Amino acid sequence: MKKLILFSLLSGAVAIEAQNAGSALSSYTDIMPDTLLNYVLAPYTNETYSVNIFPADAMNDIELTAHGAASSGGSSAYIKVTSINPNVAIAFGRWDSVFTISSSTWNVTKVAKPLALGAPINGAGTVWDNTVLYLTDQSGSGGGNKNVTDWVGGDKYLGLKYQNGSNITYGWLRVRCKSKDSCYVKDFSSGAASTGIKEQVKSEQLIYPNPVNNVLYIKDIDVTALDLNSIRMIDLLGNEVSVVSEIRGNQVTINLAETLPGCYIIQYSLSGKMYVKKIIRN
């Protein structure tokens, strides 16, 4: 099961942390299936994946690259992220360096900052960079071999900033690098912070029955504006629970037959806006 946004239930409402990695902002996209980027040194590998995080510009914002190549002079082996939108910057983490004996110089790497779930995207002292940063780097030549593994192990979040004049918006991209040469790209979110979202949805929308036994309905919505893939059932530990959703006429049916009894959050996106509702499964 995939870990999604962690929700907390406070006084009958769902509160979502704002401007934090993993929090639901005004636009959310789950990459299904997760996209794998990986490299091997031989033969030559160069895989790329571009994504539009911020919908304000009709262009891709960042590009991830997994690159591997080896020769008699050394090797280049890394996974990097590049800003390809002049309005988008990436959170910088640290400098890494290795001394190259053959040339008596330092070979440096700019490492992207790996954010943990819930960490502020624009925390105090955040440095923004709109060039190329690395998630992993194992390149080597002339007796100097890098070993950048900051992003290896578990889910980590890339902090992103969009600025066009005085308009500033933040976002994140979640990746899981299972090893130095393989990273899964999982989901992303951007836009205005969604703070203190109440569990009630729009008055014209009806989610019933609640409590529910086997089938939950979302009624009286514009199904053409619904992202069916955005429908999520999440338990109180933040785990996604598998459900089957279908559009039938002007309503959506969600089959909960395989769901254990308990308290859950139902989440869905309509016209680019996210809605959440607490439900009880009998």
CSV table of N, CA and C in Angstrom, one decimal, residues 26-91:
chain,number,residue,atom,x,y,z
A,26,SER,N,-3.4,23.0,-3.6
A,26,SER,CA,-4.6,23.2,-4.4
A,26,SER,C,-4.6,22.3,-5.7
A,27,SER,N,-3.5,21.8,-6.1
A,27,SER,CA,-3.4,20.9,-7.2
A,27,SER,C,-2.6,19.6,-6.8
A,28,TYR,N,-3.1,18.5,-7.1
A,28,TYR,CA,-2.4,17.2,-6.7
A,28,TYR,C,-2.5,16.2,-7.8
A,29,THR,N,-1.4,15.5,-8.1
A,29,THR,CA,-1.4,14.5,-9.1
A,29,THR,C,-0.6,13.3,-8.6
A,30,ASP,N,-1.3,12.1,-8.7
A,30,ASP,CA,-0.6,10.9,-8.4
A,30,ASP,C,-0.2,10.2,-9.7
A,31,ILE,N,1.1,10.0,-9.8
A,31,ILE,CA,1.7,9.4,-11.0
A,31,ILE,C,1.4,7.9,-11.0
A,32,MET,N,0.6,7.4,-11.8
A,32,MET,CA,0.2,6.0,-11.8
A,32,MET,C,0.4,5.3,-13.2
A,33,PRO,N,1.2,4.3,-13.2
A,33,PRO,CA,2.0,3.7,-12.1
A,33,PRO,C,3.2,4.6,-11.8
A,34,ASP,N,3.8,4.4,-10.7
A,34,ASP,CA,5.1,5.1,-10.4
A,34,ASP,C,6.1,5.0,-11.5
A,35,THR,N,6.7,6.1,-11.8
A,35,THR,CA,7.7,6.0,-12.9
A,35,THR,C,9.1,5.7,-12.4
A,36,LEU,N,9.7,4.7,-12.9
A,36,LEU,CA,11.1,4.3,-12.5
A,36,LEU,C,12.1,4.9,-13.4
A,37,LEU,N,13.1,5.6,-12.8
A,37,LEU,CA,14.3,6.0,-13.5
A,37,LEU,C,15.5,5.3,-13.0
A,38,ASN,N,16.2,4.6,-13.9
A,38,ASN,CA,17.4,3.9,-13.4
A,38,ASN,C,18.5,3.9,-14.5
A,39,TYR,N,19.7,3.7,-14.0
A,39,TYR,CA,20.8,3.6,-15.0
A,39,TYR,C,21.7,2.4,-14.7
A,40,VAL,N,22.4,2.0,-15.8
A,40,VAL,CA,23.5,1.1,-15.7
A,40,VAL,C,24.7,1.6,-16.4
A,41,LEU,N,25.9,1.3,-15.9
A,41,LEU,CA,27.1,1.9,-16.5
A,41,LEU,C,27.4,1.3,-17.9
A,42,ALA,N,27.1,0.0,-18.1
A,42,ALA,CA,27.3,-0.6,-19.4
A,42,ALA,C,26.1,-1.5,-19.7
A,43,PRO,N,25.4,-1.2,-20.8
A,43,PRO,CA,25.7,-0.2,-21.8
A,43,PRO,C,25.3,1.2,-21.3
A,44,TYR,N,25.6,2.2,-22.1
A,44,TYR,CA,25.3,3.6,-21.8
A,44,TYR,C,23.8,3.7,-21.5
A,45,THR,N,23.4,4.5,-20.5
A,45,THR,CA,22.0,4.7,-20.1
A,45,THR,C,21.8,6.2,-19.9
A,46,ASN,N,20.7,6.7,-20.4
A,46,ASN,CA,20.3,8.1,-20.2
A,46,ASN,C,18.7,8.1,-20.3
A,47,GLU,N,18.1,8.0,-19.1
A,47,GLU,CA,16.6,8.1,-19.0
A,47,GLU,C,16.2,9.4,-18.5
A,48,THR,N,15.1,10.0,-19.0
A,48,THR,CA,14.7,11.3,-18.5
A,48,THR,C,13.2,11.2,-18.3
A,49,TYR,N,12.7,12.1,-17.4
A,49,TYR,CA,11.3,12.2,-17.1
A,49,TYR,C,11.0,13.7,-16.8
A,50,SER,N,10.1,14.3,-17.6
A,50,SER,CA,9.8,15.7,-17.4
A,50,SER,C,8.4,15.8,-16.8
A,51,VAL,N,8.1,16.8,-16.0
A,51,VAL,CA,6.8,16.9,-15.4
A,51,VAL,C,6.4,18.4,-15.2
A,52,ASN,N,5.2,18.7,-15.4
A,52,ASN,CA,4.6,20.0,-15.1
A,52,ASN,C,4.0,20.1,-13.7
A,53,ILE,N,4.7,20.7,-12.8
A,53,ILE,CA,4.3,20.7,-11.4
A,53,ILE,C,3.3,21.9,-11.2
A,54,PHE,N,3.6,23.0,-11.8
A,54,PHE,CA,2.8,24.2,-11.6
A,54,PHE,C,2.0,24.5,-12.8
A,55,PRO,N,0.7,24.4,-12.8
A,55,PRO,CA,-0.2,24.6,-14.0
A,55,PRO,C,-0.3,26.0,-14.5
A,56,ALA,N,0.3,27.0,-13.7
A,56,ALA,CA,0.2,28.4,-14.2
A,56,ALA,C,0.9,28.5,-15.6
A,57,ASP,N,2.0,27.8,-15.8
A,57,ASP,CA,2.7,27.8,-17.1
A,57,ASP,C,2.4,26.5,-17.9
A,58,ALA,N,2.1,26.7,-19.1
A,58,ALA,CA,1.8,25.5,-20.0
A,58,ALA,C,3.1,24.9,-20.5
A,59,MET,N,3.9,24.5,-19.5
A,59,MET,CA,5.2,23.9,-19.9
A,59,MET,C,5.7,23.0,-18.8
A,60,ASN,N,6.6,22.1,-19.1
A,60,ASN,CA,7.2,21.3,-18.0
A,60,ASN,C,8.1,22.1,-17.2
A,61,ASP,N,8.2,21.8,-15.9
A,61,ASP,CA,8.9,22.6,-14.9
A,61,ASP,C,10.3,22.0,-14.6
A,62,ILE,N,10.4,20.7,-14.4
A,62,ILE,CA,11.6,20.1,-14.1
A,62,ILE,C,11.8,18.8,-14.9
A,63,GLU,N,13.0,18.4,-15.0
A,63,GLU,CA,13.4,17.2,-15.7
A,63,GLU,C,14.3,16.3,-14.8
A,64,LEU,N,14.0,15.1,-14.6
A,64,LEU,CA,14.8,14.2,-13.9
A,64,LEU,C,15.5,13.3,-14.9
A,65,THR,N,16.8,13.0,-14.6
A,65,THR,CA,17.7,12.3,-15.5
A,65,THR,C,18.4,11.2,-14.7
A,66,ALA,N,18.4,10.0,-15.2
A,66,ALA,CA,19.2,8.9,-14.7
A,66,ALA,C,20.3,8.6,-15.8
A,67,HIS,N,21.5,8.8,-15.5
A,67,HIS,CA,22.6,8.7,-16.5
A,67,HIS,C,23.7,7.8,-16.0
A,68,GLY,N,24.1,6.9,-16.9
A,68,GLY,CA,25.2,6.0,-16.5
A,68,GLY,C,26.1,5.8,-17.8
A,69,ALA,N,27.4,6.0,-17.6
A,69,ALA,CA,28.3,5.7,-18.7
A,69,ALA,C,29.7,5.5,-18.1
A,70,ALA,N,30.5,4.6,-18.7
A,70,ALA,CA,31.8,4.3,-18.3
A,70,ALA,C,32.8,4.3,-19.4
A,71,SER,N,34.0,4.7,-19.2
A,71,SER,CA,35.0,4.7,-20.2
A,71,SER,C,36.4,4.5,-19.5
A,72,SER,N,37.4,4.5,-20.3
A,72,SER,CA,38.8,4.3,-19.7
A,72,SER,C,39.2,5.4,-18.8
A,73,GLY,N,38.6,6.6,-19.1
A,73,GLY,CA,38.9,7.8,-18.3
A,73,GLY,C,38.1,7.9,-17.0
A,74,GLY,N,37.1,7.1,-16.8
A,74,GLY,CA,36.3,7.2,-15.6
A,74,GLY,C,34.8,6.9,-15.9
A,75,SER,N,34.0,7.3,-15.0
A,75,SER,CA,32.5,7.0,-15.1
A,75,SER,C,31.7,8.2,-14.7
A,76,SER,N,30.5,8.3,-15.4
A,76,SER,CA,29.5,9.3,-14.9
A,76,SER,C,28.3,8.5,-14.6
A,77,ALA,N,27.9,8.6,-13.3
A,77,ALA,CA,26.8,7.8,-12.8
A,77,ALA,C,26.0,8.6,-11.8
A,78,TYR,N,24.8,9.0,-12.2
A,78,TYR,CA,24.0,9.9,-11.3
A,78,TYR,C,22.5,10.0,-11.7
A,79,ILE,N,21.8,10.5,-10.7
A,79,ILE,CA,20.4,10.8,-11.0
A,79,ILE,C,20.3,12.3,-10.6
A,80,LYS,N,19.8,13.1,-11.5
A,80,LYS,CA,19.8,14.6,-11.2
A,80,LYS,C,18.4,15.2,-11.6
A,81,VAL,N,18.2,16.4,-11.1
A,81,VAL,CA,17.0,17.1,-11.4
A,81,VAL,C,17.4,18.5,-11.9
A,82,THR,N,16.8,18.9,-13.0
A,82,THR,CA,17.1,20.2,-13.7
A,82,THR,C,15.8,21.0,-13.8
A,83,SER,N,16.0,22.3,-13.4
A,83,SER,CA,14.9,23.2,-13.7
A,83,SER,C,14.9,23.6,-15.2
A,84,ILE,N,13.7,23.3,-15.9
A,84,ILE,CA,13.6,23.7,-17.3
A,84,ILE,C,12.6,24.8,-17.5
A,85,ASN,N,12.1,25.4,-16.4
A,85,ASN,CA,11.2,26.5,-16.5
A,85,ASN,C,11.9,27.7,-15.8
A,86,PRO,N,12.2,28.8,-16.4
A,86,PRO,CA,12.9,29.9,-15.8
A,86,PRO,C,12.2,30.4,-14.5
A,87,ASN,N,10.9,30.1,-14.3
A,87,ASN,CA,10.2,30.6,-13.2
A,87,ASN,C,10.3,29.6,-12.0
A,88,VAL,N,10.9,28.5,-12.2
A,88,VAL,CA,10.9,27.4,-11.2
A,88,VAL,C,12.3,27.2,-10.6
A,89,ALA,N,12.4,27.1,-9.3
A,89,ALA,CA,13.6,26.8,-8.6
A,89,ALA,C,13.5,25.6,-7.7
A,90,ILE,N,14.6,25.0,-7.3
A,90,ILE,CA,14.6,23.7,-6.6
A,90,ILE,C,15.3,24.0,-5.2
A,91,ALA,N,14.9,23.4,-4.2
A,91,ALA,CA,15.5,23.6,-2.9
A,91,ALA,C,16.9,22.9,-2.8
